[in-house]
PDB file of C-alpha atoms in Angstrom:
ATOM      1  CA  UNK A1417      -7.285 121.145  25.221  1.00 97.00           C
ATOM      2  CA  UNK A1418      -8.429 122.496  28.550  1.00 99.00           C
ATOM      3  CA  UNK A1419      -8.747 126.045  29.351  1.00 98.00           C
ATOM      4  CA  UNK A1420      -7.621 127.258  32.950  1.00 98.00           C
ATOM      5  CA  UNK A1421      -7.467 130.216  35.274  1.00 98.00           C
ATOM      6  CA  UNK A1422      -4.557 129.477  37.575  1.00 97.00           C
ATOM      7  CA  UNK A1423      -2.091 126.548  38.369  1.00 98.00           C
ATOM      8  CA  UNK A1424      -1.524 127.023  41.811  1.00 98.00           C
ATOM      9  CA  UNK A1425       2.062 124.802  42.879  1.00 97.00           C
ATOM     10  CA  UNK A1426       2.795 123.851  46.365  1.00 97.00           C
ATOM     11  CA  UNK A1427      -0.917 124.230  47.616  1.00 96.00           C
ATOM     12  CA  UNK A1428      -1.910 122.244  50.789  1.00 93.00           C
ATOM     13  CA  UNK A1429      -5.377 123.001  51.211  1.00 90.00           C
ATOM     14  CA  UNK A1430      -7.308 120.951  48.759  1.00 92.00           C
ATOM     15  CA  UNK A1431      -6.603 117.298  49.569  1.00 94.00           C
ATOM     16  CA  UNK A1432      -3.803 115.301  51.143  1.00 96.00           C
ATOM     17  CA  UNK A1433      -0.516 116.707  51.145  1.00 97.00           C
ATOM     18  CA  UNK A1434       1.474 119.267  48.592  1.00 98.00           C
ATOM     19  CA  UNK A1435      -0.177 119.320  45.512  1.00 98.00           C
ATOM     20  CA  UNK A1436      -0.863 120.741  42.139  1.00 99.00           C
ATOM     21  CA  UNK A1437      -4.270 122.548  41.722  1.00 98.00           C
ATOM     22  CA  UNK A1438      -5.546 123.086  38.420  1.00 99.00           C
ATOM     23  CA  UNK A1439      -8.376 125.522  38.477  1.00 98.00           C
ATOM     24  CA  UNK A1440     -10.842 124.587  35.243  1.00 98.00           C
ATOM     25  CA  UNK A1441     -12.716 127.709  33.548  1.00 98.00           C
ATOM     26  CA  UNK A1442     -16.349 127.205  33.343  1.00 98.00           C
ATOM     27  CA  UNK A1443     -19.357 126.344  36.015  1.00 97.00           C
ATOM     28  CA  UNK A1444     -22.500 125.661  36.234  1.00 92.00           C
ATOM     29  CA  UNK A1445     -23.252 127.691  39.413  1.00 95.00           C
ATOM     30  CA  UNK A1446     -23.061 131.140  40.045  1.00 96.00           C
ATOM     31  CA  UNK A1447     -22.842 131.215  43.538  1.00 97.00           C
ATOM     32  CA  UNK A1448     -22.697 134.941  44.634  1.00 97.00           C
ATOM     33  CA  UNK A1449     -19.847 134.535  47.137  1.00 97.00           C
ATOM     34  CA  UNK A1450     -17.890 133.000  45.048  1.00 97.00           C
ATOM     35  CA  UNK A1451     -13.633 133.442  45.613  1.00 95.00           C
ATOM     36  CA  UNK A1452     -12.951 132.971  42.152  1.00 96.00           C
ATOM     37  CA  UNK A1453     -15.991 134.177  40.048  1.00 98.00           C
ATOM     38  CA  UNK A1454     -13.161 134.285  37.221  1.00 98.00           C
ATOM     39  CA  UNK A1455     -14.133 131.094  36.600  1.00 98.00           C
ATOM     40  CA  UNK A1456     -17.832 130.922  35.688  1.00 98.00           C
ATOM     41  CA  UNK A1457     -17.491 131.681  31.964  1.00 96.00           C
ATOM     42  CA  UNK A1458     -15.682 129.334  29.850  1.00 96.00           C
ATOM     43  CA  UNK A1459     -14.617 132.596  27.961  1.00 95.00           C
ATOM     44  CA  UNK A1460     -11.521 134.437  28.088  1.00 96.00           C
ATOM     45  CA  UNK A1461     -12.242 137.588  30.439  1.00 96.00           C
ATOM     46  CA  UNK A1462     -10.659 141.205  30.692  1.00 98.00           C
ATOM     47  CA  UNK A1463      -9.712 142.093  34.646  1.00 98.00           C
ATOM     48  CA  UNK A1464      -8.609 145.603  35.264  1.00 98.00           C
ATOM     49  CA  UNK A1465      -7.678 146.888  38.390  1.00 98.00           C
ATOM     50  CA  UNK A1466      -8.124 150.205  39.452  1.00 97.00           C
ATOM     51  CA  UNK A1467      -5.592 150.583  41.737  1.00 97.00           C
ATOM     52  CA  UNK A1468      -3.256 149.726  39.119  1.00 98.00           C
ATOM     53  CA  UNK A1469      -4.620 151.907  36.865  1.00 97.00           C
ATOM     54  CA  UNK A1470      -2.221 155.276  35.992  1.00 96.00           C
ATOM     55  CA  UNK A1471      -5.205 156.074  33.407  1.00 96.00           C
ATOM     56  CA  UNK A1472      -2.304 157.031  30.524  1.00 96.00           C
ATOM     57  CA  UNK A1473      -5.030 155.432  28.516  1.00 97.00           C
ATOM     58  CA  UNK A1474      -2.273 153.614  25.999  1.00 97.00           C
ATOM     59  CA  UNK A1475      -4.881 150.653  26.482  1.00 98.00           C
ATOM     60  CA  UNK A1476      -7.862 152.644  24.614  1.00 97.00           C
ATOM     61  CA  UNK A1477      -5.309 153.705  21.994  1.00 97.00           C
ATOM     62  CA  UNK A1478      -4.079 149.816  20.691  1.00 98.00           C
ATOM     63  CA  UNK A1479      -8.099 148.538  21.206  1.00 98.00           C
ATOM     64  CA  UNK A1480      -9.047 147.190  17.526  1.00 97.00           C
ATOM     65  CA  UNK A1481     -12.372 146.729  18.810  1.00 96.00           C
ATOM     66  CA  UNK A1482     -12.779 150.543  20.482  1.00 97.00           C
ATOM     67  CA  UNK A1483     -13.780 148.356  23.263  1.00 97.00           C
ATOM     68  CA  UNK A1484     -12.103 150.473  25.788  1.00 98.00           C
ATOM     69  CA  UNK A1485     -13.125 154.292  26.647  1.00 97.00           C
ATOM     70  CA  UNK A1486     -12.638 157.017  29.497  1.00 97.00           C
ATOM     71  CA  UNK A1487     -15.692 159.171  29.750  1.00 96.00           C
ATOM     72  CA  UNK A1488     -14.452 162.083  32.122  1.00 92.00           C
ATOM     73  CA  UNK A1489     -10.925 160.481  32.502  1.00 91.00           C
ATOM     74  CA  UNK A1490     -12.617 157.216  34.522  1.00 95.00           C
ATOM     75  CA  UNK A1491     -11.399 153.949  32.853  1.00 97.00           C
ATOM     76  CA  UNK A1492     -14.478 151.984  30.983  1.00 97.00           C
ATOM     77  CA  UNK A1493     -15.438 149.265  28.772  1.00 97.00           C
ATOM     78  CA  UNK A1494     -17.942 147.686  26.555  1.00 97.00           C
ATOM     79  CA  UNK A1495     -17.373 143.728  27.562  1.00 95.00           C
ATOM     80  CA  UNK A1496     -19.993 142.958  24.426  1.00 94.00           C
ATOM     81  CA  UNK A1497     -17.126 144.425  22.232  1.00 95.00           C
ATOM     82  CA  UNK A1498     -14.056 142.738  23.536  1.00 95.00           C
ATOM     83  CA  UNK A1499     -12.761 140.266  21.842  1.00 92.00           C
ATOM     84  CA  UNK A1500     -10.160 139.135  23.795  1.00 92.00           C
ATOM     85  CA  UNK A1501      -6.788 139.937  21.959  1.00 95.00           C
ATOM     86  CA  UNK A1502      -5.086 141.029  24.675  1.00 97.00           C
ATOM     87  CA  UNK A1503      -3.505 143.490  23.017  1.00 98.00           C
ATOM     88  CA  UNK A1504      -4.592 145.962  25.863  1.00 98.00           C
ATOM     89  CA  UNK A1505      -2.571 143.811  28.455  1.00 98.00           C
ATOM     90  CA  UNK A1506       0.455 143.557  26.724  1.00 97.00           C
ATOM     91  CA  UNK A1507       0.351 147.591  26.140  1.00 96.00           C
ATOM     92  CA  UNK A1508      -0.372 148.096  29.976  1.00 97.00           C
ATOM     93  CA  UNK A1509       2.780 148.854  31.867  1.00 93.00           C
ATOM     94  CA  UNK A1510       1.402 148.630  35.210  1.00 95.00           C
ATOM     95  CA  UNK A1511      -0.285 144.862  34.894  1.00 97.00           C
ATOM     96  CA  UNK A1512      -3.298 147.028  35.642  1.00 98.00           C
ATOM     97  CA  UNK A1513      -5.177 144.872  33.128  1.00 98.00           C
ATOM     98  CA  UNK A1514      -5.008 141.183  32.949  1.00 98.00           C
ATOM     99  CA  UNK A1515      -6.766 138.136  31.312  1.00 98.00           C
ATOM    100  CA  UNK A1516      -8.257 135.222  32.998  1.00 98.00           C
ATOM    101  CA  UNK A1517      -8.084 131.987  30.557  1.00 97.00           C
ATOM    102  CA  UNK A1518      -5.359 130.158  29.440  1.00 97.00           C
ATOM    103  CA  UNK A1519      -5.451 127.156  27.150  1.00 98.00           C
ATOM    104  CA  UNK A1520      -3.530 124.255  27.663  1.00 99.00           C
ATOM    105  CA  UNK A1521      -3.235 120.376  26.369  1.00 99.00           C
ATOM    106  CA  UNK A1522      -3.773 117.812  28.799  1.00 99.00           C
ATOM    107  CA  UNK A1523      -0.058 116.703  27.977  1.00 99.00           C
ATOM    108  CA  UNK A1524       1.448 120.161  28.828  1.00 99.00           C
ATOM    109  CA  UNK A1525      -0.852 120.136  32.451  1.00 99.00           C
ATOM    110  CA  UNK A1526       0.942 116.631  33.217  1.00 99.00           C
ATOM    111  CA  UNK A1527       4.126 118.297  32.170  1.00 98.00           C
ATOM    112  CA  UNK A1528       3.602 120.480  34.518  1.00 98.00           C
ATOM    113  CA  UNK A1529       2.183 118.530  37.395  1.00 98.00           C
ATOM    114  CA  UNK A1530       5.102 116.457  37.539  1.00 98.00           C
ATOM    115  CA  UNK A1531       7.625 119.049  38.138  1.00 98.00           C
ATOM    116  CA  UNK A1532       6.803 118.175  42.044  1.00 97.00           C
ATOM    117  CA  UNK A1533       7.170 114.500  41.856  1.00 96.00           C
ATOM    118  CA  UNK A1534       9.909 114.449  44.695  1.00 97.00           C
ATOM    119  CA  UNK A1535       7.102 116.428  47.189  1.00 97.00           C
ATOM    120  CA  UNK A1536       3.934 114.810  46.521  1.00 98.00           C
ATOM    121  CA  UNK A1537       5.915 111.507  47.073  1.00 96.00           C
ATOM    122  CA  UNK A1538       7.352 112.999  50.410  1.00 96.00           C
ATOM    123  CA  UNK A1539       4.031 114.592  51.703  1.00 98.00           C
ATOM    124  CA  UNK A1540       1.187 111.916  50.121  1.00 97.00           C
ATOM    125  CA  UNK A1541       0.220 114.527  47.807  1.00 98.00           C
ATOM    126  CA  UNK A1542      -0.971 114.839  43.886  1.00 98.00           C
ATOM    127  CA  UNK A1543      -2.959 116.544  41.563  1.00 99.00           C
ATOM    128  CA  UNK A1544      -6.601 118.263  42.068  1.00 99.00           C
ATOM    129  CA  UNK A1545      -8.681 119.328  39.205  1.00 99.00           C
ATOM    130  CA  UNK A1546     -10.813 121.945  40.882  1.00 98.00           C
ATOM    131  CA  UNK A1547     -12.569 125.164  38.934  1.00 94.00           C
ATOM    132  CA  UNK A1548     -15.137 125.933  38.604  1.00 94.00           C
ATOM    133  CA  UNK A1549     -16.145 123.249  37.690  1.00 97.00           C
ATOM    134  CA  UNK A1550     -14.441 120.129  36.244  1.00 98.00           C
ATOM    135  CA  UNK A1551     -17.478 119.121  34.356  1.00 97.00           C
ATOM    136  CA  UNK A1552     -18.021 121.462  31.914  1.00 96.00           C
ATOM    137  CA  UNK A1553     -14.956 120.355  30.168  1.00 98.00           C
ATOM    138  CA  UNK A1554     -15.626 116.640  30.061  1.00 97.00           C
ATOM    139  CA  UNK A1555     -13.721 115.451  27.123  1.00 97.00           C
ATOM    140  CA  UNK A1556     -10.317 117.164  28.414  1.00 98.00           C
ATOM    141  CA  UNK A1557     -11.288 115.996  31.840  1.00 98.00           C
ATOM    142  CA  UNK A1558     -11.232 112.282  31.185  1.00 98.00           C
ATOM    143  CA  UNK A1559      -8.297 112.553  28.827  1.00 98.00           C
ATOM    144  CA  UNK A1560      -6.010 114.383  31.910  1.00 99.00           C
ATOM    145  CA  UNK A1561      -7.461 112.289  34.327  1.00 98.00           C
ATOM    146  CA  UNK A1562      -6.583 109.200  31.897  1.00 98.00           C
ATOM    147  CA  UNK A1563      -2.962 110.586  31.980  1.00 99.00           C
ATOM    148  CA  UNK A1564      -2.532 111.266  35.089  1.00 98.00           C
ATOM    149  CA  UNK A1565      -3.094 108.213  36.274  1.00 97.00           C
ATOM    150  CA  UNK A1566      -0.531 106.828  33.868  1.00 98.00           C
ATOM    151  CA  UNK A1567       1.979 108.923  35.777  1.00 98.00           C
ATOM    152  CA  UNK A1568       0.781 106.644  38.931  1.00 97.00           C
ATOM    153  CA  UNK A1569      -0.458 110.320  40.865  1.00 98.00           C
ATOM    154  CA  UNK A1570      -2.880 110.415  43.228  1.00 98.00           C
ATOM    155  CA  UNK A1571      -5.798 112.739  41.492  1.00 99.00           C
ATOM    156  CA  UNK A1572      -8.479 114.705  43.833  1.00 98.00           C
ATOM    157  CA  UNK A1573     -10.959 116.413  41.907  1.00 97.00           C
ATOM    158  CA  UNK A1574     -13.191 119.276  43.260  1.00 97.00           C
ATOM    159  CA  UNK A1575     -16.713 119.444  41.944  1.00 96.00           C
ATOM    160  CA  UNK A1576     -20.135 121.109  42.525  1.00 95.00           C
ATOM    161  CA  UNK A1577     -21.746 117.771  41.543  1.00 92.00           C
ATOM    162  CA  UNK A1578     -24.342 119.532  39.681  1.00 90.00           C
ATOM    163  CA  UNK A1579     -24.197 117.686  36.216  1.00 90.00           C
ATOM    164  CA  UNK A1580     -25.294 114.176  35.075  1.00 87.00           C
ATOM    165  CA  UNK A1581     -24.553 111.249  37.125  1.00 88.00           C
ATOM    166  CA  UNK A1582     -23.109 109.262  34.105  1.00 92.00           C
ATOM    167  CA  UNK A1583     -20.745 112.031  33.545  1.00 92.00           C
ATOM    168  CA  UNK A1584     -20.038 110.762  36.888  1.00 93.00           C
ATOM    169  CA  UNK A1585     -19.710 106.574  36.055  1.00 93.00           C
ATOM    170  CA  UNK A1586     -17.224 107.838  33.424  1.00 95.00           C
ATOM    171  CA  UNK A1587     -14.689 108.843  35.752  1.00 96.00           C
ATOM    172  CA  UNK A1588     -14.807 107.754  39.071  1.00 96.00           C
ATOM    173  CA  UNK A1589     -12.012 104.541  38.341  1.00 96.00           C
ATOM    174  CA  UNK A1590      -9.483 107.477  37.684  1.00 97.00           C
ATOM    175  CA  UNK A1591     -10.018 109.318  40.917  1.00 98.00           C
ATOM    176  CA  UNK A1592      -8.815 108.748  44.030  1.00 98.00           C
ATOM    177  CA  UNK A1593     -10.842 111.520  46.268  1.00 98.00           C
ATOM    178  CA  UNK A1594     -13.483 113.218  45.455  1.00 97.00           C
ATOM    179  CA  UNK A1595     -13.770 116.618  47.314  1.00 97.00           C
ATOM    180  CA  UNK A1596     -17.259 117.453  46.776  1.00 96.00           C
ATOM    181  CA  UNK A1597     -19.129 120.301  47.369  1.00 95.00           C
ATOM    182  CA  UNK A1598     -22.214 120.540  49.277  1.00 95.00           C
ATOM    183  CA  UNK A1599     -23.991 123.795  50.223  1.00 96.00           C
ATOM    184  CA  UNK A1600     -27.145 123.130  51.085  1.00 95.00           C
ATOM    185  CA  UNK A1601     -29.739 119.873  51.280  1.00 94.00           C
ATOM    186  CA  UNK A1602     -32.517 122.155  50.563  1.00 94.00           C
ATOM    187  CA  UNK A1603     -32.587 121.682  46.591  1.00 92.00           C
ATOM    188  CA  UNK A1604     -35.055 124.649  46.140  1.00 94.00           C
ATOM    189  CA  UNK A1605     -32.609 126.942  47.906  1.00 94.00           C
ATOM    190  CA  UNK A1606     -29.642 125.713  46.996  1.00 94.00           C
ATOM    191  CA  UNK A1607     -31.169 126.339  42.907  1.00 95.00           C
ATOM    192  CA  UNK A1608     -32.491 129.295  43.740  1.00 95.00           C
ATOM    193  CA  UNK A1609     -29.643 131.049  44.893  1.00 95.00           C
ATOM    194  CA  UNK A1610     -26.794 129.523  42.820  1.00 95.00           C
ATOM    195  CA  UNK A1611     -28.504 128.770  39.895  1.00 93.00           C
ATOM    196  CA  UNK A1612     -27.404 124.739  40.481  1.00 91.00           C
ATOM    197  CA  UNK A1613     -29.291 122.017  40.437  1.00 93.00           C
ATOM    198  CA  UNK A1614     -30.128 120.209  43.917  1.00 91.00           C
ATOM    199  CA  UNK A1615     -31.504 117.210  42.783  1.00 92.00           C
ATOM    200  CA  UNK A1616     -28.428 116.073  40.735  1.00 94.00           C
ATOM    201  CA  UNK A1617     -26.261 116.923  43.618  1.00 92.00           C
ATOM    202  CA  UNK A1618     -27.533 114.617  45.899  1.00 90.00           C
ATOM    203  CA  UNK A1619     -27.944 112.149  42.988  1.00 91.00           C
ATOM    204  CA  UNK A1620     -24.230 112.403  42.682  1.00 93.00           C
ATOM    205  CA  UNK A1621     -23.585 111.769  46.356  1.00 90.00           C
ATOM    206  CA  UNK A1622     -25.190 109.505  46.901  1.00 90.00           C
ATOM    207  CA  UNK A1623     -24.255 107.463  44.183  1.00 93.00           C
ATOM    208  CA  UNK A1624     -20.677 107.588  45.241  1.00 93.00           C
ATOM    209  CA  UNK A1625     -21.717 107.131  48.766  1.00 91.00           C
ATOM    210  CA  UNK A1626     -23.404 103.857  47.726  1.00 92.00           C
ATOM    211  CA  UNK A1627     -20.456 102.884  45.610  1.00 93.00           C
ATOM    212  CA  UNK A1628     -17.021 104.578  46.854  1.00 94.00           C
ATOM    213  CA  UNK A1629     -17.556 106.135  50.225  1.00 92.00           C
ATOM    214  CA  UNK A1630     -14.250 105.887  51.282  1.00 93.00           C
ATOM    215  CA  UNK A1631     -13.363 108.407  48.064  1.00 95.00           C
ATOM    216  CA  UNK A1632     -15.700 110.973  49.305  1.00 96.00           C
ATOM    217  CA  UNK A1633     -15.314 114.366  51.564  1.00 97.00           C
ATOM    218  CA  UNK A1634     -17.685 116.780  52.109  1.00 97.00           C
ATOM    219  CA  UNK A1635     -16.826 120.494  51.272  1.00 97.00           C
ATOM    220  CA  UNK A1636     -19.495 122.986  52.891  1.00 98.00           C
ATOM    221  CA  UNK A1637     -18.936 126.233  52.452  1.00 98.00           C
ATOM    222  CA  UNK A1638     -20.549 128.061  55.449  1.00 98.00           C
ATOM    223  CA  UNK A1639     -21.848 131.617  54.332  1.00 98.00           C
ATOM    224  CA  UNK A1640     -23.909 133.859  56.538  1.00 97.00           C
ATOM    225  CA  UNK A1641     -27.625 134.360  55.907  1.00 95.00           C
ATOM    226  CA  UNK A1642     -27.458 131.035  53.521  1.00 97.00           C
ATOM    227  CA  UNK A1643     -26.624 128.314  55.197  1.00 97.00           C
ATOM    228  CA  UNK A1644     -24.894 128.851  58.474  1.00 97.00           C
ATOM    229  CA  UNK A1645     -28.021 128.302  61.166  1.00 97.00           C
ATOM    230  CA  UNK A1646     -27.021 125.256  63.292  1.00 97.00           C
ATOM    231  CA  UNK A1647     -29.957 122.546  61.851  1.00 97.00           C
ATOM    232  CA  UNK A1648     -28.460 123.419  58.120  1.00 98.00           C
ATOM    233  CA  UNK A1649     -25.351 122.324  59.100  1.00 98.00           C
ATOM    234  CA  UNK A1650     -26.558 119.106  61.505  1.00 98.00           C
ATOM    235  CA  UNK A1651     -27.963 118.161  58.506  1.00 97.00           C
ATOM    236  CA  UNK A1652     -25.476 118.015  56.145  1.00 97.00           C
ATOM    237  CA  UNK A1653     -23.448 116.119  58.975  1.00 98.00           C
ATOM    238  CA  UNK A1654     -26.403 114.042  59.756  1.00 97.00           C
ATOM    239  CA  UNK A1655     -26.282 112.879  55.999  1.00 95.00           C
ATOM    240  CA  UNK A1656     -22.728 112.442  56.142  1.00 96.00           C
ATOM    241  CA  UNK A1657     -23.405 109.801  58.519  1.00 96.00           C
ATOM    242  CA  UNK A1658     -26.403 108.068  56.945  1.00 94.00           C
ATOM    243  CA  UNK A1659     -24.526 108.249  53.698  1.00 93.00           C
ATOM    244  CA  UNK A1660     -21.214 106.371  55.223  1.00 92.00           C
ATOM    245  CA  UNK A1661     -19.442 109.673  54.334  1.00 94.00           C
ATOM    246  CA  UNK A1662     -16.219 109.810  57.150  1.00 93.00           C
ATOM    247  CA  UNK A1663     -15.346 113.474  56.680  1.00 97.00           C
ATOM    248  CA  UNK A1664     -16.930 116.950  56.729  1.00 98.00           C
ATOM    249  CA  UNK A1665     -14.809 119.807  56.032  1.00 98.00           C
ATOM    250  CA  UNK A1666     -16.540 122.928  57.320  1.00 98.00           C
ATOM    251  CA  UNK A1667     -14.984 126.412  54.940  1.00 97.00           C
ATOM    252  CA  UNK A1668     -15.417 129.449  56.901  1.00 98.00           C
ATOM    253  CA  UNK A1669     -16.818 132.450  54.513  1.00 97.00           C
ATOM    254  CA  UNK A1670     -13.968 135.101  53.635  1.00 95.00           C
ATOM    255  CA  UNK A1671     -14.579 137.692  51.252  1.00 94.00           C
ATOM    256  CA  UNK A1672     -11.186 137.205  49.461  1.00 90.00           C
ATOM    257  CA  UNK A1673     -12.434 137.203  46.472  1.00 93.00           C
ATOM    258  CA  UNK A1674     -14.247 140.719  46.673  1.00 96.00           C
ATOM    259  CA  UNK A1675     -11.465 142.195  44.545  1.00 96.00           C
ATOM    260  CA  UNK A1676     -11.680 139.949  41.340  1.00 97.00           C
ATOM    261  CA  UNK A1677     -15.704 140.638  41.310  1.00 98.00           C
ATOM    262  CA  UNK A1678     -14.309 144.539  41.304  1.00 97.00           C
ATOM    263  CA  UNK A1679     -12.247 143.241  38.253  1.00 98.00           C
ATOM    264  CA  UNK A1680     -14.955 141.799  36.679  1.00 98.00           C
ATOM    265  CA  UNK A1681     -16.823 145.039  37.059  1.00 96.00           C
ATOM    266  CA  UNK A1682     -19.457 142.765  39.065  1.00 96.00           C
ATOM    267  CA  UNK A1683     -21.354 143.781  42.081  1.00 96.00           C
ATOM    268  CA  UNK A1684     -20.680 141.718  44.996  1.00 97.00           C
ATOM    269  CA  UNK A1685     -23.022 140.509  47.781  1.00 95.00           C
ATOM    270  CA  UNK A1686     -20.870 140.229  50.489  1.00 96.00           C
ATOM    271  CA  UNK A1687     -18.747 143.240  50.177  1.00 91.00           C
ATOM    272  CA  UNK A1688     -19.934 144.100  53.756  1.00 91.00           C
ATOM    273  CA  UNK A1689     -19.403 140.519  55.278  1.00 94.00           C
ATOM    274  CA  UNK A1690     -16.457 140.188  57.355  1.00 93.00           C
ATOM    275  CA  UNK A1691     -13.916 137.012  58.095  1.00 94.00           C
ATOM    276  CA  UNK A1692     -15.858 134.035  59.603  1.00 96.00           C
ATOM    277  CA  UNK A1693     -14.057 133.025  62.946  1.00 95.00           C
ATOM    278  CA  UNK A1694     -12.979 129.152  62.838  1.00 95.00           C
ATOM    279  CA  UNK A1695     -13.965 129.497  66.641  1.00 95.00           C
ATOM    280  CA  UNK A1696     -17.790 129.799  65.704  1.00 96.00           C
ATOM    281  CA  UNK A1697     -17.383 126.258  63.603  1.00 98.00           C
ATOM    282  CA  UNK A1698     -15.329 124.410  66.113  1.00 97.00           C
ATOM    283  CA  UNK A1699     -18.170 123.027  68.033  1.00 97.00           C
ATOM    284  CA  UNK A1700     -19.361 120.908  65.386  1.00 98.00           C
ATOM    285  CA  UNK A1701     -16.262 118.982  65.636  1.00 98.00           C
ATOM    286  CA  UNK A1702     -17.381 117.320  68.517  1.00 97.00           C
ATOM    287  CA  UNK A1703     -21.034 117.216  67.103  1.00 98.00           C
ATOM    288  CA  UNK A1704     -19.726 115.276  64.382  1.00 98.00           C
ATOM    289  CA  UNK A1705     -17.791 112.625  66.122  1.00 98.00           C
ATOM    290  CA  UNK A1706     -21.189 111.743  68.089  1.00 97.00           C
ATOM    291  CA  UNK A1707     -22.427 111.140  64.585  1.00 97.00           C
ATOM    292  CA  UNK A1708     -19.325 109.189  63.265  1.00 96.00           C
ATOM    293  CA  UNK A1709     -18.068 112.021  61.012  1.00 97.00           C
ATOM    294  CA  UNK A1710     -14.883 113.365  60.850  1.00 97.00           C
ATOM    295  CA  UNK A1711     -15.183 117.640  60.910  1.00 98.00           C
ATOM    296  CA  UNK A1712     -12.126 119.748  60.000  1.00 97.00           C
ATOM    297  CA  UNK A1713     -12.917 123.283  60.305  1.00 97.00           C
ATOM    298  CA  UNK A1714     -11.130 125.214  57.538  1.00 88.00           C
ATOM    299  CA  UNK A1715     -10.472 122.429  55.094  1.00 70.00           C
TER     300      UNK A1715
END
């Protein structure tokens, strides 16, 4: 059984091709610009949006748990009390509450990966496993990565790579790209800010760099005031190249994920931040190809 967030059809942004992305619930980072901060609890969570929100308070009423309350007619709730029936969501005639966390068996994700047979075969596309991350569900991992395989797809799988390097070893036969994330080479920042764990990242690299470089591309995420000076960047590109790593793909920071942290009834850091400009990124391109590396700017 592996719990999810979304299954996002069609997508064409993480790896070769049309594919199937399967976004895992659960990660070990908490990285606070995070697009989908839906997924760092492996629990079931309570969104409500606002906006949505006609206050009738029918939501309150059906709560067994009296988690729910409107103190001076402003929507509320006590997140230690929920317990995640859902009955609130199924009352709510507006969709102004949802839940993020759905439980499937690897059998029924397969089932539903290979409802686009015809397009990954047409485009060179597949399946990626992204979150998240992957990780923290191991034993459903290698069991959907076991069957996917069966199904002769090609498998990408997104991943932090802060975890165990054997947890690594146990997979890496039934993957076919790894899209790995690196944020920073400076393990003391990179742990302080996103509660990861450096060390193991670049353990992880560079064990797949030394084994199966032609499976690996970088994913930096390039967020202002964290890692987007010119020598942070160089760097990772710089390692790229000492590493026999062939692609870099540079992510702009966008703040499209401001309204789930709202959701979430989280405080977000970037609320103020606006849209990255590809343009500022571009010039690495060429950087890169001095180096030997690949650099798509956007992903």
């Amino acid at each position: 059984m592996i719990r999810v967030t979304n299954i996002e059809r069609f997508a064409t942004h993480d790896g070769p091709g049309i594919r199937t992305t399967i976004f895992f619930k659960g990660c070990h980072m908490h990285c606070p610009w995070c697009a989908n901060p839906e997924t760092w609890s492996q629990k079931v969570e309570l969104l409500h949006d606002e906006k949505k929100c006609v206050h009738c308070q029918m939501c309150r009423t059906v709560c067994p748990a009296s988690a729910i309350a409107f103190p001076e007619g402003k929507w509320q709730i006590d997140r230690s009390r929920c317990k995640g029936c859902q009955a609130c969501a199924q009352e709510c005639l507006n969709d102004a509450i949802t839940f993020s966390g759905t439980d499937y068996t690897e059998d029924e994700l397969v089932d539903i990966a290979m409802k686009d047979w015809d397009f990954y075969e047409e485009s060179g596309g597949g399946v990626t496993l992204s979150g998240g991350e992957v990780f923290m569900q191991p034993e459903g991992l290698k069991t959907l990565l076991k069957k996917l395989k069966a199904q002769s797809l090609h498998v990408a799988l997104e991943t932090t790579g802060s975890y165990a390097p054997a947890m690594l070893r146990e997979v890496v036969d039934d993957v076919d790209l790894f899209l790995m994330d690196l944020k920073h080479l400076d393990a003391g920042k990179l742990n302080a800010i996103t509660g990861g764990n450096g060390e193991l990242v670049v353990a992880n690299f560079r064990y797949l760099a030394k084994n199966h470089p032609e499976k690996i591309v970088i994913r930096m995420p390039v967020i202002p005031g964290f890692n987007d000076e010119s020598e942070t960047i160089e760097a990772v590109l710089d390692f790229a190249a000492s590493n026999r790593i062939q692609e870099v793909d540079l992510l702009p920071f966008h703040p499209l994920g401001a309204s789930k942290w709202k959701n979430l009834g989280r405080p977000y850091a970037y609320e103020k931040e606006k849209m990255m400009e590809k343009q500022k990124l571009e010039p690495y391109i060429e950087t890169g190809a001095k180096k030997g590396v690949k650099v798509r700017v956007g992903g």
